[in-house]
Every structure is written in structure tokens, then in C-alpha cells.
Coordinates of N, CA and C in Angstrom, one line a residue:
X1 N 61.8 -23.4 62.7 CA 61.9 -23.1 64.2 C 61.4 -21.7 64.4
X2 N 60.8 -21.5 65.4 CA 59.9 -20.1 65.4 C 60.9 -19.1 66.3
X3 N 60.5 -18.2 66.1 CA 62.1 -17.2 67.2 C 60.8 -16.3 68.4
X4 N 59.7 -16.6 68.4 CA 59.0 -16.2 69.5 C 59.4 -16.3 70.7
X5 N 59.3 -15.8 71.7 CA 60.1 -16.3 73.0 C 58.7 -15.5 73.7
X6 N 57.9 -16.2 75.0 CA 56.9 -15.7 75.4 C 57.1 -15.3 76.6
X7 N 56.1 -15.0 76.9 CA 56.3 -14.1 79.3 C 54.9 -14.8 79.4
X8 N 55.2 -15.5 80.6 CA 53.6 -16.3 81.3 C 53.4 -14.9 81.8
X9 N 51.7 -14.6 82.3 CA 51.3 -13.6 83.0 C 52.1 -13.6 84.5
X10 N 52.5 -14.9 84.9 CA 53.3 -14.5 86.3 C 54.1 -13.3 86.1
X11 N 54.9 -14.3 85.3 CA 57.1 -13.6 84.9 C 56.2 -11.7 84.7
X12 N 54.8 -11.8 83.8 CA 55.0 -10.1 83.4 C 54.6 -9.2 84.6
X13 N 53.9 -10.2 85.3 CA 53.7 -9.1 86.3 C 54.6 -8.9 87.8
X14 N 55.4 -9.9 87.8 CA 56.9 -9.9 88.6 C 57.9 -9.0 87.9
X15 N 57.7 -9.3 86.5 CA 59.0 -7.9 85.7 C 58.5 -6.9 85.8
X16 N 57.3 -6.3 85.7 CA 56.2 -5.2 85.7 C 56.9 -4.6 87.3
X17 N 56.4 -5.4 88.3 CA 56.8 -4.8 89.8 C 58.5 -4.7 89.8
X18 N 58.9 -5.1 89.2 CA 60.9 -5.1 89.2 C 61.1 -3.4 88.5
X19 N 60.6 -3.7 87.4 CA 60.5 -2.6 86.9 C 59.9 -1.1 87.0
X20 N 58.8 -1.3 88.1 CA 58.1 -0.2 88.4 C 59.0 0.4 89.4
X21 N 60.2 -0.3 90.2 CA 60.9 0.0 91.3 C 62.1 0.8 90.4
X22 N 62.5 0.3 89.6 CA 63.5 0.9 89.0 C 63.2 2.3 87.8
X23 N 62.3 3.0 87.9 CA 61.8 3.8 87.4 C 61.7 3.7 86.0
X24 N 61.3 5.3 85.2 CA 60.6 5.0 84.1 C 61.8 5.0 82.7
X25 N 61.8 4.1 82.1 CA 62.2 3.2 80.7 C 63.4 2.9 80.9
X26 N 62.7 1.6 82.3 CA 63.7 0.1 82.5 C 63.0 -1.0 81.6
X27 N 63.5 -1.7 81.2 CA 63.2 -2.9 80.7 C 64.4 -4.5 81.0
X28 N 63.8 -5.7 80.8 CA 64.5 -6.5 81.6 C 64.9 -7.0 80.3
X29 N 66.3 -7.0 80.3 CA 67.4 -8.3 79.4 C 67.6 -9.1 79.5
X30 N 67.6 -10.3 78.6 CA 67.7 -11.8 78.6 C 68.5 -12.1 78.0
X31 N 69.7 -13.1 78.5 CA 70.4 -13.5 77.4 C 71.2 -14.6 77.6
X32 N 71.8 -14.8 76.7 CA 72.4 -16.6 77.5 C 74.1 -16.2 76.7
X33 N 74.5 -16.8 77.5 CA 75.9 -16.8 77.9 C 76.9 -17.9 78.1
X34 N 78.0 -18.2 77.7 CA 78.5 -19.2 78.0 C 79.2 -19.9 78.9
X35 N 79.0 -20.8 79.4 CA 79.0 -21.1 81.5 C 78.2 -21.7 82.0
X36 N 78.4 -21.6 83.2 CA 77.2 -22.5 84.6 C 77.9 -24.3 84.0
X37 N 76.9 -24.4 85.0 CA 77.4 -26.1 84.8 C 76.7 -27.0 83.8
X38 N 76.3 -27.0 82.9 CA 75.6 -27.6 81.4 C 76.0 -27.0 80.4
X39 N 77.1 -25.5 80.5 CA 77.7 -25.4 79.2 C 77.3 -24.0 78.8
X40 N 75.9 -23.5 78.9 CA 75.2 -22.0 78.9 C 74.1 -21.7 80.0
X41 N 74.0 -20.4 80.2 CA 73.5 -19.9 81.2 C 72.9 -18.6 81.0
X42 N 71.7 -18.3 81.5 CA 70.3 -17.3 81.2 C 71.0 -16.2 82.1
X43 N 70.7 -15.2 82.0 CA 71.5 -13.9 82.2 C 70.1 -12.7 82.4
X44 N 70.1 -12.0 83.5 CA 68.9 -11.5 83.5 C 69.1 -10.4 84.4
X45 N 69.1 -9.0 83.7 CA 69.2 -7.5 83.9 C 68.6 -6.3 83.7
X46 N 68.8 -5.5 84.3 CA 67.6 -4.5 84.0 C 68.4 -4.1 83.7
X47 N 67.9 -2.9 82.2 CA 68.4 -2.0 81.4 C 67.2 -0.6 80.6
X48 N 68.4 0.5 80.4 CA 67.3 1.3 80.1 C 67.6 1.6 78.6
X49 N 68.5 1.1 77.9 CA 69.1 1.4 76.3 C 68.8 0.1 76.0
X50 N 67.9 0.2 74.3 CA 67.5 -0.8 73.5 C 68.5 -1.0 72.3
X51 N 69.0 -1.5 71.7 CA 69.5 -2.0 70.7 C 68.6 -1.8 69.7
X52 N 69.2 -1.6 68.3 CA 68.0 -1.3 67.1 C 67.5 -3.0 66.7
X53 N 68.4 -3.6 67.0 CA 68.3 -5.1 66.7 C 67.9 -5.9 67.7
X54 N 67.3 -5.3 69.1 CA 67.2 -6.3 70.1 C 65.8 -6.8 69.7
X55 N 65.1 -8.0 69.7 CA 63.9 -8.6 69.6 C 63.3 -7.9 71.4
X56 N 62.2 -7.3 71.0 CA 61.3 -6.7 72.1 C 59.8 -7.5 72.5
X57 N 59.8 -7.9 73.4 CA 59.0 -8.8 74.3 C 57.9 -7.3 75.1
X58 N 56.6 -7.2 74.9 CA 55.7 -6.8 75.9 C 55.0 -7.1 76.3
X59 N 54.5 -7.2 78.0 CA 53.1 -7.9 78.0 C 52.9 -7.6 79.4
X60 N 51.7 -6.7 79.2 CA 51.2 -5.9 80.5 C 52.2 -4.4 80.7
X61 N 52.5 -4.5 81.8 CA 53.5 -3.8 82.0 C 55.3 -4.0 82.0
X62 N 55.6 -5.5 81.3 CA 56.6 -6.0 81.3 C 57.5 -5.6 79.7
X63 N 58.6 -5.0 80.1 CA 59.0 -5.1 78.7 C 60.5 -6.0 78.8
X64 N 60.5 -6.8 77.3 CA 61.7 -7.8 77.6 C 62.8 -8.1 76.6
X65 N 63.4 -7.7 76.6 CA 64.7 -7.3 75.5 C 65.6 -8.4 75.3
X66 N 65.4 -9.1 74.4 CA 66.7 -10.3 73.8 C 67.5 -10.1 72.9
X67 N 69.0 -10.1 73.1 CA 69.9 -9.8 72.1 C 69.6 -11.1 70.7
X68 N 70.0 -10.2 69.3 CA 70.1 -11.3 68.6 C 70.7 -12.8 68.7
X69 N 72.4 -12.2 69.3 CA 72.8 -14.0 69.5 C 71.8 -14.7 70.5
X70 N 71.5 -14.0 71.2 CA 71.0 -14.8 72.3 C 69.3 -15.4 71.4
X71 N 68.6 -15.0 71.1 CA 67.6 -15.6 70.1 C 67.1 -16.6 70.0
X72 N 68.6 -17.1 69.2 CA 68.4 -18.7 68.6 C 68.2 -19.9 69.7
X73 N 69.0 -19.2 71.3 CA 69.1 -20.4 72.0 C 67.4 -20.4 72.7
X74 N 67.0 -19.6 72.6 CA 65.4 -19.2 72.9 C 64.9 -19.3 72.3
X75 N 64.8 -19.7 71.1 CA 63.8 -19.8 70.3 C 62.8 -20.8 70.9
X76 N 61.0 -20.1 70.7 CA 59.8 -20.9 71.5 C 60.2 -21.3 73.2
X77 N 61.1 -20.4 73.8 CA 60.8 -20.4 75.1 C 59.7 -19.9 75.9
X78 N 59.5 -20.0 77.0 CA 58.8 -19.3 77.8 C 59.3 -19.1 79.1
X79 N 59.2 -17.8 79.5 CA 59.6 -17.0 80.2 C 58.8 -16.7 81.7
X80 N 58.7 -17.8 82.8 CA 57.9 -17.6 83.2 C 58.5 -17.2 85.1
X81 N 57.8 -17.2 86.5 CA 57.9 -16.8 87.6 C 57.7 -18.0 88.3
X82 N 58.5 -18.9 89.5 CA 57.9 -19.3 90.1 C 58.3 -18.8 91.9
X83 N 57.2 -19.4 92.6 CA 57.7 -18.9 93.9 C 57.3 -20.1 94.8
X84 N 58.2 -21.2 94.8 CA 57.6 -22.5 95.7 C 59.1 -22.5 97.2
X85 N 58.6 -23.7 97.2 CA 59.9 -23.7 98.4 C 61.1 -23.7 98.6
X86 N 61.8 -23.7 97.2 CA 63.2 -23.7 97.1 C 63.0 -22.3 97.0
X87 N 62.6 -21.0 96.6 CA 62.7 -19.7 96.9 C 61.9 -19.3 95.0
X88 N 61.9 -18.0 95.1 CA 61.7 -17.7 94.4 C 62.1 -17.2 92.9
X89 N 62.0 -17.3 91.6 CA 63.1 -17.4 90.6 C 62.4 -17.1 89.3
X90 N 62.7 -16.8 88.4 CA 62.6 -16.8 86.8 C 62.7 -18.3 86.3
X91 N 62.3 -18.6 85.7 CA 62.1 -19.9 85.0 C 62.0 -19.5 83.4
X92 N 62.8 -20.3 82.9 CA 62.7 -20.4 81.4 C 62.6 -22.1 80.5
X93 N 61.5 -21.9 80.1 CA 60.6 -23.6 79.9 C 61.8 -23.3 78.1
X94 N 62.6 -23.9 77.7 CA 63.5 -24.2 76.8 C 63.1 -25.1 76.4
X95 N 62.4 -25.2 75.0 CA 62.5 -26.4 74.2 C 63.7 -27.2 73.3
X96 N 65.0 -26.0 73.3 CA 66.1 -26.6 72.3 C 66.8 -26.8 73.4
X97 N 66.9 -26.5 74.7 CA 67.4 -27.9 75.8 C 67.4 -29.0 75.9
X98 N 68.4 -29.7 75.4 CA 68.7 -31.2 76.0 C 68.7 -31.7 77.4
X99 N 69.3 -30.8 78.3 CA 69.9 -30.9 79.6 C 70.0 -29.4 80.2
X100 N 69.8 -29.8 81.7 CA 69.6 -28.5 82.3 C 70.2 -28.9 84.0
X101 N 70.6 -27.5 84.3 CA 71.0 -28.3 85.8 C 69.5 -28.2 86.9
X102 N 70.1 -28.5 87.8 CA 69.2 -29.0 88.9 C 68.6 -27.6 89.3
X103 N 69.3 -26.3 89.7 CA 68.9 -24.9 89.7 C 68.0 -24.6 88.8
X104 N 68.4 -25.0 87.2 CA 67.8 -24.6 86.3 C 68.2 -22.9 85.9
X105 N 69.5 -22.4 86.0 CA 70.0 -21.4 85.5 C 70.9 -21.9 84.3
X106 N 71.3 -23.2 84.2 CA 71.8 -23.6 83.0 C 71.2 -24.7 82.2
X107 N 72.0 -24.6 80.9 CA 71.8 -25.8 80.3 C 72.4 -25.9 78.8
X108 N 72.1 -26.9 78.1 CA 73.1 -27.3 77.1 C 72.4 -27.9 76.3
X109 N 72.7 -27.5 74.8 CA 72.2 -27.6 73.7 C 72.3 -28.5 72.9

């Protein structure tokens, strides 16, 4: 199983603009959590302290910080932006999802 976890060019340059507002050495945290309605749930914050162990994500101007626990549930995700008519959101394309809810902030392994 590969522990890559990617950022579509959308997500980096929506985190890039999130980040340019919050001034210099913010970076965005990912993490999943236990909750929401399928069991776990994607967790998403700005932060300016790195962990020596956190897996670091960059691309463009985006930088993206995953705790170790959080990792494994990501492993070969992608990290991507969409903005259709239900509103605008982070999207995470999860291959070790089974089930997900209808928002798509949760899901279960």
C-alpha cells in the first residue's frame, strides 16, 4: 500500500489562496478523526507548527501536513477542490473507503 497522499492543482491553488490570507508559515492539516456519520471524518486546519514526524505535502504554493495516525487512513488519496452547486468544498478521492456519506466529510473503512 503506498502512503502518498496527492493535492490536484485545484485543492493547491485554493490552499495556496487560504494560506496567502493567513500569512507567512501557515500550512494546511489533514487529518481524520473518529465521527461524522460513517464512523471517520477528514479534519482540515490551518497551522503554523510542524511536527518532526508529520508527512509534508507541497505543490505550488500549497503546503500540507498529515499526522502519522492519520496516514494510513490516506494512504493514495487525493486531495482535491471542487466548486459546483452544492457550494464549494475540499474533496478527498479515498481509495481505502468502503462507504462515505452523501456530504462526503465522512467515511468508513
Amino acid at each position: 500500500m503506498t502512503t502518498a497522499v496527492t493535492i490536484s492543482e485545484r485543492a493547491a491553488r485554493r490552499i495556496g489562496e487560504i494560506l496567502k490570507t493567513e500569512g507567512d508559515g501557515a500550512m494546511l492539516r489533514i487529518s481524520v478523526e473518529g465521527g461524522g456519520c460513517s464512523g471517520f471524518q477528514y479534519k482540515f486546519d490551518v497551522e503554523r507548527a510542524k511536527a518532526e514526524d508529520d508527512l509534508v505535502i507541497e505543490r505550488d504554493s500549497a503546503v500540507v501536513l498529515v499526522d502519522p495516525a492519520s496516514v494510513p487512513f490516506l494512504a493514495g488519496s487525493e486531495v482535491d477542490f471542487v466548486d459546483d452547486l452544492i457550494g464549494a468544498s475540499f474533496r478527498v478521492v479515498n481509495p481505502n473507503a468502503t462507504a462515505s456519506c452523501g456530504c462526503g466529510t465522512s467515511f468508513s473503512i
